[in-house]
């Protein structure tokens, strides 16, 4: 993939198997992003676990947009919002959504969660962010999730740290 605006970036190719078909995606990453040379294990786990995402899906800490882009591409009638706290990561999300033709994805640069309602929440906390901050981000994301909505969390650290937030 040739992208002249991303001379300082890295390309990551990722194949996703969903519904018995395999689709290849290409993502651009940059220095300062988590796992700039590969797709993180928690993001892979989210994609493996999310079997029925909602029509309005929120991806917290979208990093460079792997989960949001894949979910948006597989269902053009679904609206996916990727929330990021980093302008660099948000820019990557926008670029990757465009490069992978995920026209139903949008990116919000926000500290917590956009002010809207979602019926599916996906969260792969970044490992360098303090657990208390990740718990607050998750709690605020859950407050934007409709009753009966789905929540998916995948992390490299022990998930028991998030149990108290998820049980409320």
mmCIF file with all atom_site columns, C-alpha atoms in Angstrom:
data_model
loop_
_atom_site.group_PDB
_atom_site.id
_atom_site.type_symbol
_atom_site.label_atom_id
_atom_site.label_alt_id
_atom_site.label_comp_id
_atom_site.label_asym_id
_atom_site.label_entity_id
_atom_site.label_seq_id
_atom_site.pdbx_PDB_ins_code
_atom_site.Cartn_x
_atom_site.Cartn_y
_atom_site.Cartn_z
_atom_site.occupancy
_atom_site.B_iso_or_equiv
_atom_site.pdbx_formal_charge
_atom_site.auth_seq_id
_atom_site.auth_comp_id
_atom_site.auth_asym_id
_atom_site.auth_atom_id
_atom_site.pdbx_PDB_model_num
ATOM 1   C CA . UNK A 1 1   ? 0.000   0.000   0.000  1.00 0.00 ? 1   UNK A CA 1
ATOM 2   C CA . UNK A 1 2   ? 1.502   3.311   -1.020 1.00 0.00 ? 2   UNK A CA 1
ATOM 3   C CA . UNK A 1 3   ? 0.566   6.244   1.182  1.00 0.00 ? 3   UNK A CA 1
ATOM 4   C CA . UNK A 1 4   ? 2.838   9.270   0.636  1.00 0.00 ? 4   UNK A CA 1
ATOM 5   C CA . UNK A 1 5   ? 1.432   11.071  3.681  1.00 0.00 ? 5   UNK A CA 1
ATOM 6   C CA . UNK A 1 6   ? 2.748   8.321   5.964  1.00 0.00 ? 6   UNK A CA 1
ATOM 7   C CA . UNK A 1 7   ? 6.456   8.232   5.160  1.00 0.00 ? 7   UNK A CA 1
ATOM 8   C CA . UNK A 1 8   ? 7.225   7.727   8.850  1.00 0.00 ? 8   UNK A CA 1
ATOM 9   C CA . UNK A 1 9   ? 4.687   4.921   9.296  1.00 0.00 ? 9   UNK A CA 1
ATOM 10  C CA . UNK A 1 10  ? 4.620   1.146   9.237  1.00 0.00 ? 10  UNK A CA 1
ATOM 11  C CA . UNK A 1 11  ? 2.329   -1.205  7.365  1.00 0.00 ? 11  UNK A CA 1
ATOM 12  C CA . UNK A 1 12  ? 0.669   -4.102  9.163  1.00 0.00 ? 12  UNK A CA 1
ATOM 13  C CA . UNK A 1 13  ? -1.251  -6.674  7.136  1.00 0.00 ? 13  UNK A CA 1
ATOM 14  C CA . UNK A 1 14  ? -3.851  -8.629  9.041  1.00 0.00 ? 14  UNK A CA 1
ATOM 15  C CA . UNK A 1 15  ? -6.097  -11.458 7.905  1.00 0.00 ? 15  UNK A CA 1
ATOM 16  C CA . UNK A 1 16  ? -9.421  -11.912 9.627  1.00 0.00 ? 16  UNK A CA 1
ATOM 17  C CA . UNK A 1 17  ? -11.491 -15.074 9.432  1.00 0.00 ? 17  UNK A CA 1
ATOM 18  C CA . UNK A 1 18  ? -15.162 -14.362 10.070 1.00 0.00 ? 18  UNK A CA 1
ATOM 19  C CA . UNK A 1 19  ? -18.213 -16.251 8.907  1.00 0.00 ? 19  UNK A CA 1
ATOM 20  C CA . UNK A 1 20  ? -16.074 -18.875 7.145  1.00 0.00 ? 20  UNK A CA 1
ATOM 21  C CA . UNK A 1 21  ? -14.374 -16.336 4.888  1.00 0.00 ? 21  UNK A CA 1
ATOM 22  C CA . UNK A 1 22  ? -10.971 -14.715 5.152  1.00 0.00 ? 22  UNK A CA 1
ATOM 23  C CA . UNK A 1 23  ? -10.426 -11.045 4.422  1.00 0.00 ? 23  UNK A CA 1
ATOM 24  C CA . UNK A 1 24  ? -7.091  -9.251  4.385  1.00 0.00 ? 24  UNK A CA 1
ATOM 25  C CA . UNK A 1 25  ? -6.719  -5.758  5.826  1.00 0.00 ? 25  UNK A CA 1
ATOM 26  C CA . UNK A 1 26  ? -3.771  -3.385  5.683  1.00 0.00 ? 26  UNK A CA 1
ATOM 27  C CA . UNK A 1 27  ? -3.176  -0.836  8.414  1.00 0.00 ? 27  UNK A CA 1
ATOM 28  C CA . UNK A 1 28  ? -0.722  2.003   8.782  1.00 0.00 ? 28  UNK A CA 1
ATOM 29  C CA . UNK A 1 29  ? 0.787   2.595   12.208 1.00 0.00 ? 29  UNK A CA 1
ATOM 30  C CA . UNK A 1 30  ? 3.254   5.097   13.551 1.00 0.00 ? 30  UNK A CA 1
ATOM 31  C CA . UNK A 1 31  ? 5.771   5.491   16.311 1.00 0.00 ? 31  UNK A CA 1
ATOM 32  C CA . UNK A 1 32  ? 4.074   6.149   19.631 1.00 0.00 ? 32  UNK A CA 1
ATOM 33  C CA . UNK A 1 33  ? 1.204   3.711   19.050 1.00 0.00 ? 33  UNK A CA 1
ATOM 34  C CA . UNK A 1 34  ? 0.762   0.415   20.853 1.00 0.00 ? 34  UNK A CA 1
ATOM 35  C CA . UNK A 1 35  ? 2.146   -2.539  18.896 1.00 0.00 ? 35  UNK A CA 1
ATOM 36  C CA . UNK A 1 36  ? 3.082   -0.598  15.787 1.00 0.00 ? 36  UNK A CA 1
ATOM 37  C CA . UNK A 1 37  ? 4.380   -3.662  13.934 1.00 0.00 ? 37  UNK A CA 1
ATOM 38  C CA . UNK A 1 38  ? 1.566   -6.132  14.620 1.00 0.00 ? 38  UNK A CA 1
ATOM 39  C CA . UNK A 1 39  ? -2.029  -6.412  15.777 1.00 0.00 ? 39  UNK A CA 1
ATOM 40  C CA . UNK A 1 40  ? -2.272  -6.701  19.574 1.00 0.00 ? 40  UNK A CA 1
ATOM 41  C CA . UNK A 1 41  ? -3.505  -9.950  21.097 1.00 0.00 ? 41  UNK A CA 1
ATOM 42  C CA . UNK A 1 42  ? -6.429  -8.213  22.878 1.00 0.00 ? 42  UNK A CA 1
ATOM 43  C CA . UNK A 1 43  ? -7.613  -6.726  19.579 1.00 0.00 ? 43  UNK A CA 1
ATOM 44  C CA . UNK A 1 44  ? -7.443  -10.162 17.959 1.00 0.00 ? 44  UNK A CA 1
ATOM 45  C CA . UNK A 1 45  ? -9.377  -11.568 20.933 1.00 0.00 ? 45  UNK A CA 1
ATOM 46  C CA . UNK A 1 46  ? -12.091 -8.914  20.567 1.00 0.00 ? 46  UNK A CA 1
ATOM 47  C CA . UNK A 1 47  ? -12.564 -9.758  16.904 1.00 0.00 ? 47  UNK A CA 1
ATOM 48  C CA . UNK A 1 48  ? -12.739 -13.455 17.730 1.00 0.00 ? 48  UNK A CA 1
ATOM 49  C CA . UNK A 1 49  ? -15.281 -12.875 20.519 1.00 0.00 ? 49  UNK A CA 1
ATOM 50  C CA . UNK A 1 50  ? -17.622 -10.333 18.942 1.00 0.00 ? 50  UNK A CA 1
ATOM 51  C CA . UNK A 1 51  ? -20.109 -12.555 17.208 1.00 0.00 ? 51  UNK A CA 1
ATOM 52  C CA . UNK A 1 52  ? -23.069 -10.165 17.033 1.00 0.00 ? 52  UNK A CA 1
ATOM 53  C CA . UNK A 1 53  ? -21.966 -6.553  17.202 1.00 0.00 ? 53  UNK A CA 1
ATOM 54  C CA . UNK A 1 54  ? -24.697 -3.982  17.402 1.00 0.00 ? 54  UNK A CA 1
ATOM 55  C CA . UNK A 1 55  ? -25.926 -1.510  14.855 1.00 0.00 ? 55  UNK A CA 1
ATOM 56  C CA . UNK A 1 56  ? -24.251 1.239   16.897 1.00 0.00 ? 56  UNK A CA 1
ATOM 57  C CA . UNK A 1 57  ? -20.860 0.036   18.073 1.00 0.00 ? 57  UNK A CA 1
ATOM 58  C CA . UNK A 1 58  ? -18.300 1.915   20.176 1.00 0.00 ? 58  UNK A CA 1
ATOM 59  C CA . UNK A 1 59  ? -14.644 0.903   20.246 1.00 0.00 ? 59  UNK A CA 1
ATOM 60  C CA . UNK A 1 60  ? -12.808 2.546   23.153 1.00 0.00 ? 60  UNK A CA 1
ATOM 61  C CA . UNK A 1 61  ? -9.041  3.104   22.880 1.00 0.00 ? 61  UNK A CA 1
ATOM 62  C CA . UNK A 1 62  ? -9.188  2.223   19.201 1.00 0.00 ? 62  UNK A CA 1
ATOM 63  C CA . UNK A 1 63  ? -5.374  2.489   18.809 1.00 0.00 ? 63  UNK A CA 1
ATOM 64  C CA . UNK A 1 64  ? -4.886  2.552   15.026 1.00 0.00 ? 64  UNK A CA 1
ATOM 65  C CA . UNK A 1 65  ? -8.364  1.252   14.225 1.00 0.00 ? 65  UNK A CA 1
ATOM 66  C CA . UNK A 1 66  ? -8.107  -2.503  13.737 1.00 0.00 ? 66  UNK A CA 1
ATOM 67  C CA . UNK A 1 67  ? -11.271 -3.538  15.601 1.00 0.00 ? 67  UNK A CA 1
ATOM 68  C CA . UNK A 1 68  ? -13.415 -0.635  14.439 1.00 0.00 ? 68  UNK A CA 1
ATOM 69  C CA . UNK A 1 69  ? -12.343 -0.922  10.817 1.00 0.00 ? 69  UNK A CA 1
ATOM 70  C CA . UNK A 1 70  ? -12.944 -4.675  10.630 1.00 0.00 ? 70  UNK A CA 1
ATOM 71  C CA . UNK A 1 71  ? -16.364 -4.426  12.307 1.00 0.00 ? 71  UNK A CA 1
ATOM 72  C CA . UNK A 1 72  ? -17.389 -1.568  10.015 1.00 0.00 ? 72  UNK A CA 1
ATOM 73  C CA . UNK A 1 73  ? -16.227 -3.353  6.853  1.00 0.00 ? 73  UNK A CA 1
ATOM 74  C CA . UNK A 1 74  ? -18.059 -6.575  7.613  1.00 0.00 ? 74  UNK A CA 1
ATOM 75  C CA . UNK A 1 75  ? -21.441 -4.845  7.916  1.00 0.00 ? 75  UNK A CA 1
ATOM 76  C CA . UNK A 1 76  ? -21.938 -1.645  5.919  1.00 0.00 ? 76  UNK A CA 1
ATOM 77  C CA . UNK A 1 77  ? -25.259 -0.949  7.683  1.00 0.00 ? 77  UNK A CA 1
ATOM 78  C CA . UNK A 1 78  ? -23.540 -0.870  11.096 1.00 0.00 ? 78  UNK A CA 1
ATOM 79  C CA . UNK A 1 79  ? -22.253 2.450   12.458 1.00 0.00 ? 79  UNK A CA 1
ATOM 80  C CA . UNK A 1 80  ? -18.936 2.134   14.278 1.00 0.00 ? 80  UNK A CA 1
ATOM 81  C CA . UNK A 1 81  ? -17.432 4.882   16.400 1.00 0.00 ? 81  UNK A CA 1
ATOM 82  C CA . UNK A 1 82  ? -13.783 4.595   17.343 1.00 0.00 ? 82  UNK A CA 1
ATOM 83  C CA . UNK A 1 83  ? -12.867 6.673   20.397 1.00 0.00 ? 83  UNK A CA 1
ATOM 84  C CA . UNK A 1 84  ? -9.271  7.693   20.954 1.00 0.00 ? 84  UNK A CA 1
ATOM 85  C CA . UNK A 1 85  ? -7.497  9.945   23.434 1.00 0.00 ? 85  UNK A CA 1
ATOM 86  C CA . UNK A 1 86  ? -4.447  10.446  21.206 1.00 0.00 ? 86  UNK A CA 1
ATOM 87  C CA . UNK A 1 87  ? -4.569  12.721  18.162 1.00 0.00 ? 87  UNK A CA 1
ATOM 88  C CA . UNK A 1 88  ? -1.889  10.576  16.498 1.00 0.00 ? 88  UNK A CA 1
ATOM 89  C CA . UNK A 1 89  ? -3.902  7.391   17.026 1.00 0.00 ? 89  UNK A CA 1
ATOM 90  C CA . UNK A 1 90  ? -7.155  9.079   15.957 1.00 0.00 ? 90  UNK A CA 1
ATOM 91  C CA . UNK A 1 91  ? -5.462  10.161  12.726 1.00 0.00 ? 91  UNK A CA 1
ATOM 92  C CA . UNK A 1 92  ? -4.337  6.560   12.155 1.00 0.00 ? 92  UNK A CA 1
ATOM 93  C CA . UNK A 1 93  ? -7.890  5.318   12.755 1.00 0.00 ? 93  UNK A CA 1
ATOM 94  C CA . UNK A 1 94  ? -9.293  7.758   10.188 1.00 0.00 ? 94  UNK A CA 1
ATOM 95  C CA . UNK A 1 95  ? -6.645  6.865   7.630  1.00 0.00 ? 95  UNK A CA 1
ATOM 96  C CA . UNK A 1 96  ? -7.094  3.123   8.142  1.00 0.00 ? 96  UNK A CA 1
ATOM 97  C CA . UNK A 1 97  ? -10.873 3.332   7.909  1.00 0.00 ? 97  UNK A CA 1
ATOM 98  C CA . UNK A 1 98  ? -10.484 5.179   4.611  1.00 0.00 ? 98  UNK A CA 1
ATOM 99  C CA . UNK A 1 99  ? -7.780  2.850   3.254  1.00 0.00 ? 99  UNK A CA 1
ATOM 100 C CA . UNK A 1 100 ? -9.924  -0.192  4.066  1.00 0.00 ? 100 UNK A CA 1
ATOM 101 C CA . UNK A 1 101 ? -13.118 1.445   2.734  1.00 0.00 ? 101 UNK A CA 1
ATOM 102 C CA . UNK A 1 102 ? -14.898 1.413   6.096  1.00 0.00 ? 102 UNK A CA 1
ATOM 103 C CA . UNK A 1 103 ? -17.140 4.334   5.187  1.00 0.00 ? 103 UNK A CA 1
ATOM 104 C CA . UNK A 1 104 ? -19.514 3.659   8.083  1.00 0.00 ? 104 UNK A CA 1
ATOM 105 C CA . UNK A 1 105 ? -16.788 4.237   10.683 1.00 0.00 ? 105 UNK A CA 1
ATOM 106 C CA . UNK A 1 106 ? -16.086 7.519   12.409 1.00 0.00 ? 106 UNK A CA 1
ATOM 107 C CA . UNK A 1 107 ? -13.417 8.585   14.858 1.00 0.00 ? 107 UNK A CA 1
ATOM 108 C CA . UNK A 1 108 ? -13.878 10.741  17.946 1.00 0.00 ? 108 UNK A CA 1
ATOM 109 C CA . UNK A 1 109 ? -10.962 12.336  19.770 1.00 0.00 ? 109 UNK A CA 1
ATOM 110 C CA . UNK A 1 110 ? -12.346 12.279  23.322 1.00 0.00 ? 110 UNK A CA 1
ATOM 111 C CA . UNK A 1 111 ? -10.948 11.584  26.806 1.00 0.00 ? 111 UNK A CA 1
ATOM 112 C CA . UNK A 1 112 ? -13.628 9.049   27.751 1.00 0.00 ? 112 UNK A CA 1
ATOM 113 C CA . UNK A 1 113 ? -16.579 8.065   25.530 1.00 0.00 ? 113 UNK A CA 1
ATOM 114 C CA . UNK A 1 114 ? -18.562 10.090  22.986 1.00 0.00 ? 114 UNK A CA 1
ATOM 115 C CA . UNK A 1 115 ? -21.942 11.368  24.136 1.00 0.00 ? 115 UNK A CA 1
ATOM 116 C CA . UNK A 1 116 ? -24.217 8.973   22.260 1.00 0.00 ? 116 UNK A CA 1
ATOM 117 C CA . UNK A 1 117 ? -25.915 5.616   22.776 1.00 0.00 ? 117 UNK A CA 1
ATOM 118 C CA . UNK A 1 118 ? -24.383 2.341   21.644 1.00 0.00 ? 118 UNK A CA 1
ATOM 119 C CA . UNK A 1 119 ? -25.654 -1.218  21.711 1.00 0.00 ? 119 UNK A CA 1
ATOM 120 C CA . UNK A 1 120 ? -22.179 -2.752  21.560 1.00 0.00 ? 120 UNK A CA 1
ATOM 121 C CA . UNK A 1 121 ? -19.019 -1.717  23.397 1.00 0.00 ? 121 UNK A CA 1
ATOM 122 C CA . UNK A 1 122 ? -15.552 -3.102  22.630 1.00 0.00 ? 122 UNK A CA 1
ATOM 123 C CA . UNK A 1 123 ? -12.524 -2.274  24.775 1.00 0.00 ? 123 UNK A CA 1
ATOM 124 C CA . UNK A 1 124 ? -8.929  -3.466  24.623 1.00 0.00 ? 124 UNK A CA 1
ATOM 125 C CA . UNK A 1 125 ? -7.202  -1.350  27.295 1.00 0.00 ? 125 UNK A CA 1
ATOM 126 C CA . UNK A 1 126 ? -3.739  -0.111  26.483 1.00 0.00 ? 126 UNK A CA 1
ATOM 127 C CA . UNK A 1 127 ? -1.219  -1.785  28.791 1.00 0.00 ? 127 UNK A CA 1
ATOM 128 C CA . UNK A 1 128 ? 0.624   1.406   29.771 1.00 0.00 ? 128 UNK A CA 1
ATOM 129 C CA . UNK A 1 129 ? -2.508  3.242   30.947 1.00 0.00 ? 129 UNK A CA 1
ATOM 130 C CA . UNK A 1 130 ? -3.117  2.957   34.706 1.00 0.00 ? 130 UNK A CA 1
ATOM 131 C CA . UNK A 1 131 ? -5.821  0.449   35.616 1.00 0.00 ? 131 UNK A CA 1
ATOM 132 C CA . UNK A 1 132 ? -7.864  3.126   37.433 1.00 0.00 ? 132 UNK A CA 1
ATOM 133 C CA . UNK A 1 133 ? -7.986  5.217   34.251 1.00 0.00 ? 133 UNK A CA 1
ATOM 134 C CA . UNK A 1 134 ? -8.956  2.184   32.161 1.00 0.00 ? 134 UNK A CA 1
ATOM 135 C CA . UNK A 1 135 ? -11.682 1.310   34.690 1.00 0.00 ? 135 UNK A CA 1
ATOM 136 C CA . UNK A 1 136 ? -13.067 4.848   34.495 1.00 0.00 ? 136 UNK A CA 1
ATOM 137 C CA . UNK A 1 137 ? -12.980 4.731   30.690 1.00 0.00 ? 137 UNK A CA 1
ATOM 138 C CA . UNK A 1 138 ? -14.839 1.415   30.763 1.00 0.00 ? 138 UNK A CA 1
ATOM 139 C CA . UNK A 1 139 ? -17.416 2.740   33.258 1.00 0.00 ? 139 UNK A CA 1
ATOM 140 C CA . UNK A 1 140 ? -18.080 5.786   31.099 1.00 0.00 ? 140 UNK A CA 1
ATOM 141 C CA . UNK A 1 141 ? -18.352 3.626   27.991 1.00 0.00 ? 141 UNK A CA 1
ATOM 142 C CA . UNK A 1 142 ? -20.832 1.362   29.762 1.00 0.00 ? 142 UNK A CA 1
ATOM 143 C CA . UNK A 1 143 ? -22.903 4.406   30.752 1.00 0.00 ? 143 UNK A CA 1
ATOM 144 C CA . UNK A 1 144 ? -23.309 5.099   27.012 1.00 0.00 ? 144 UNK A CA 1
ATOM 145 C CA . UNK A 1 145 ? -24.370 1.509   26.292 1.00 0.00 ? 145 UNK A CA 1
ATOM 146 C CA . UNK A 1 146 ? -28.088 0.815   25.924 1.00 0.00 ? 146 UNK A CA 1
ATOM 147 C CA . UNK A 1 147 ? -29.798 -1.549  28.371 1.00 0.00 ? 147 UNK A CA 1
ATOM 148 C CA . UNK A 1 148 ? -29.337 -5.087  27.099 1.00 0.00 ? 148 UNK A CA 1
ATOM 149 C CA . UNK A 1 149 ? -26.351 -4.013  25.015 1.00 0.00 ? 149 UNK A CA 1
ATOM 150 C CA . UNK A 1 150 ? -23.221 -6.106  24.715 1.00 0.00 ? 150 UNK A CA 1
ATOM 151 C CA . UNK A 1 151 ? -19.807 -5.364  26.204 1.00 0.00 ? 151 UNK A CA 1
ATOM 152 C CA . UNK A 1 152 ? -16.552 -7.041  25.177 1.00 0.00 ? 152 UNK A CA 1
ATOM 153 C CA . UNK A 1 153 ? -13.291 -6.488  27.058 1.00 0.00 ? 153 UNK A CA 1
ATOM 154 C CA . UNK A 1 154 ? -9.969  -8.118  26.217 1.00 0.00 ? 154 UNK A CA 1
ATOM 155 C CA . UNK A 1 155 ? -6.672  -7.323  27.906 1.00 0.00 ? 155 UNK A CA 1
ATOM 156 C CA . UNK A 1 156 ? -3.186  -8.682  28.390 1.00 0.00 ? 156 UNK A CA 1
ATOM 157 C CA . UNK A 1 157 ? -3.386  -8.016  32.127 1.00 0.00 ? 157 UNK A CA 1
ATOM 158 C CA . UNK A 1 158 ? -5.668  -9.815  34.534 1.00 0.00 ? 158 UNK A CA 1
ATOM 159 C CA . UNK A 1 159 ? -9.306  -9.011  33.739 1.00 0.00 ? 159 UNK A CA 1
ATOM 160 C CA . UNK A 1 160 ? -10.282 -9.325  37.398 1.00 0.00 ? 160 UNK A CA 1
ATOM 161 C CA . UNK A 1 161 ? -9.304  -5.661  37.773 1.00 0.00 ? 161 UNK A CA 1
ATOM 162 C CA . UNK A 1 162 ? -12.354 -4.778  35.652 1.00 0.00 ? 162 UNK A CA 1
ATOM 163 C CA . UNK A 1 163 ? -14.793 -7.178  37.285 1.00 0.00 ? 163 UNK A CA 1
ATOM 164 C CA . UNK A 1 164 ? -16.148 -4.536  39.697 1.00 0.00 ? 164 UNK A CA 1
ATOM 165 C CA . UNK A 1 165 ? -16.958 -2.169  36.809 1.00 0.00 ? 165 UNK A CA 1
ATOM 166 C CA . UNK A 1 166 ? -18.540 -4.905  34.727 1.00 0.00 ? 166 UNK A CA 1
ATOM 167 C CA . UNK A 1 167 ? -20.729 -6.194  37.547 1.00 0.00 ? 167 UNK A CA 1
ATOM 168 C CA . UNK A 1 168 ? -22.537 -2.884  38.101 1.00 0.00 ? 168 UNK A CA 1
#
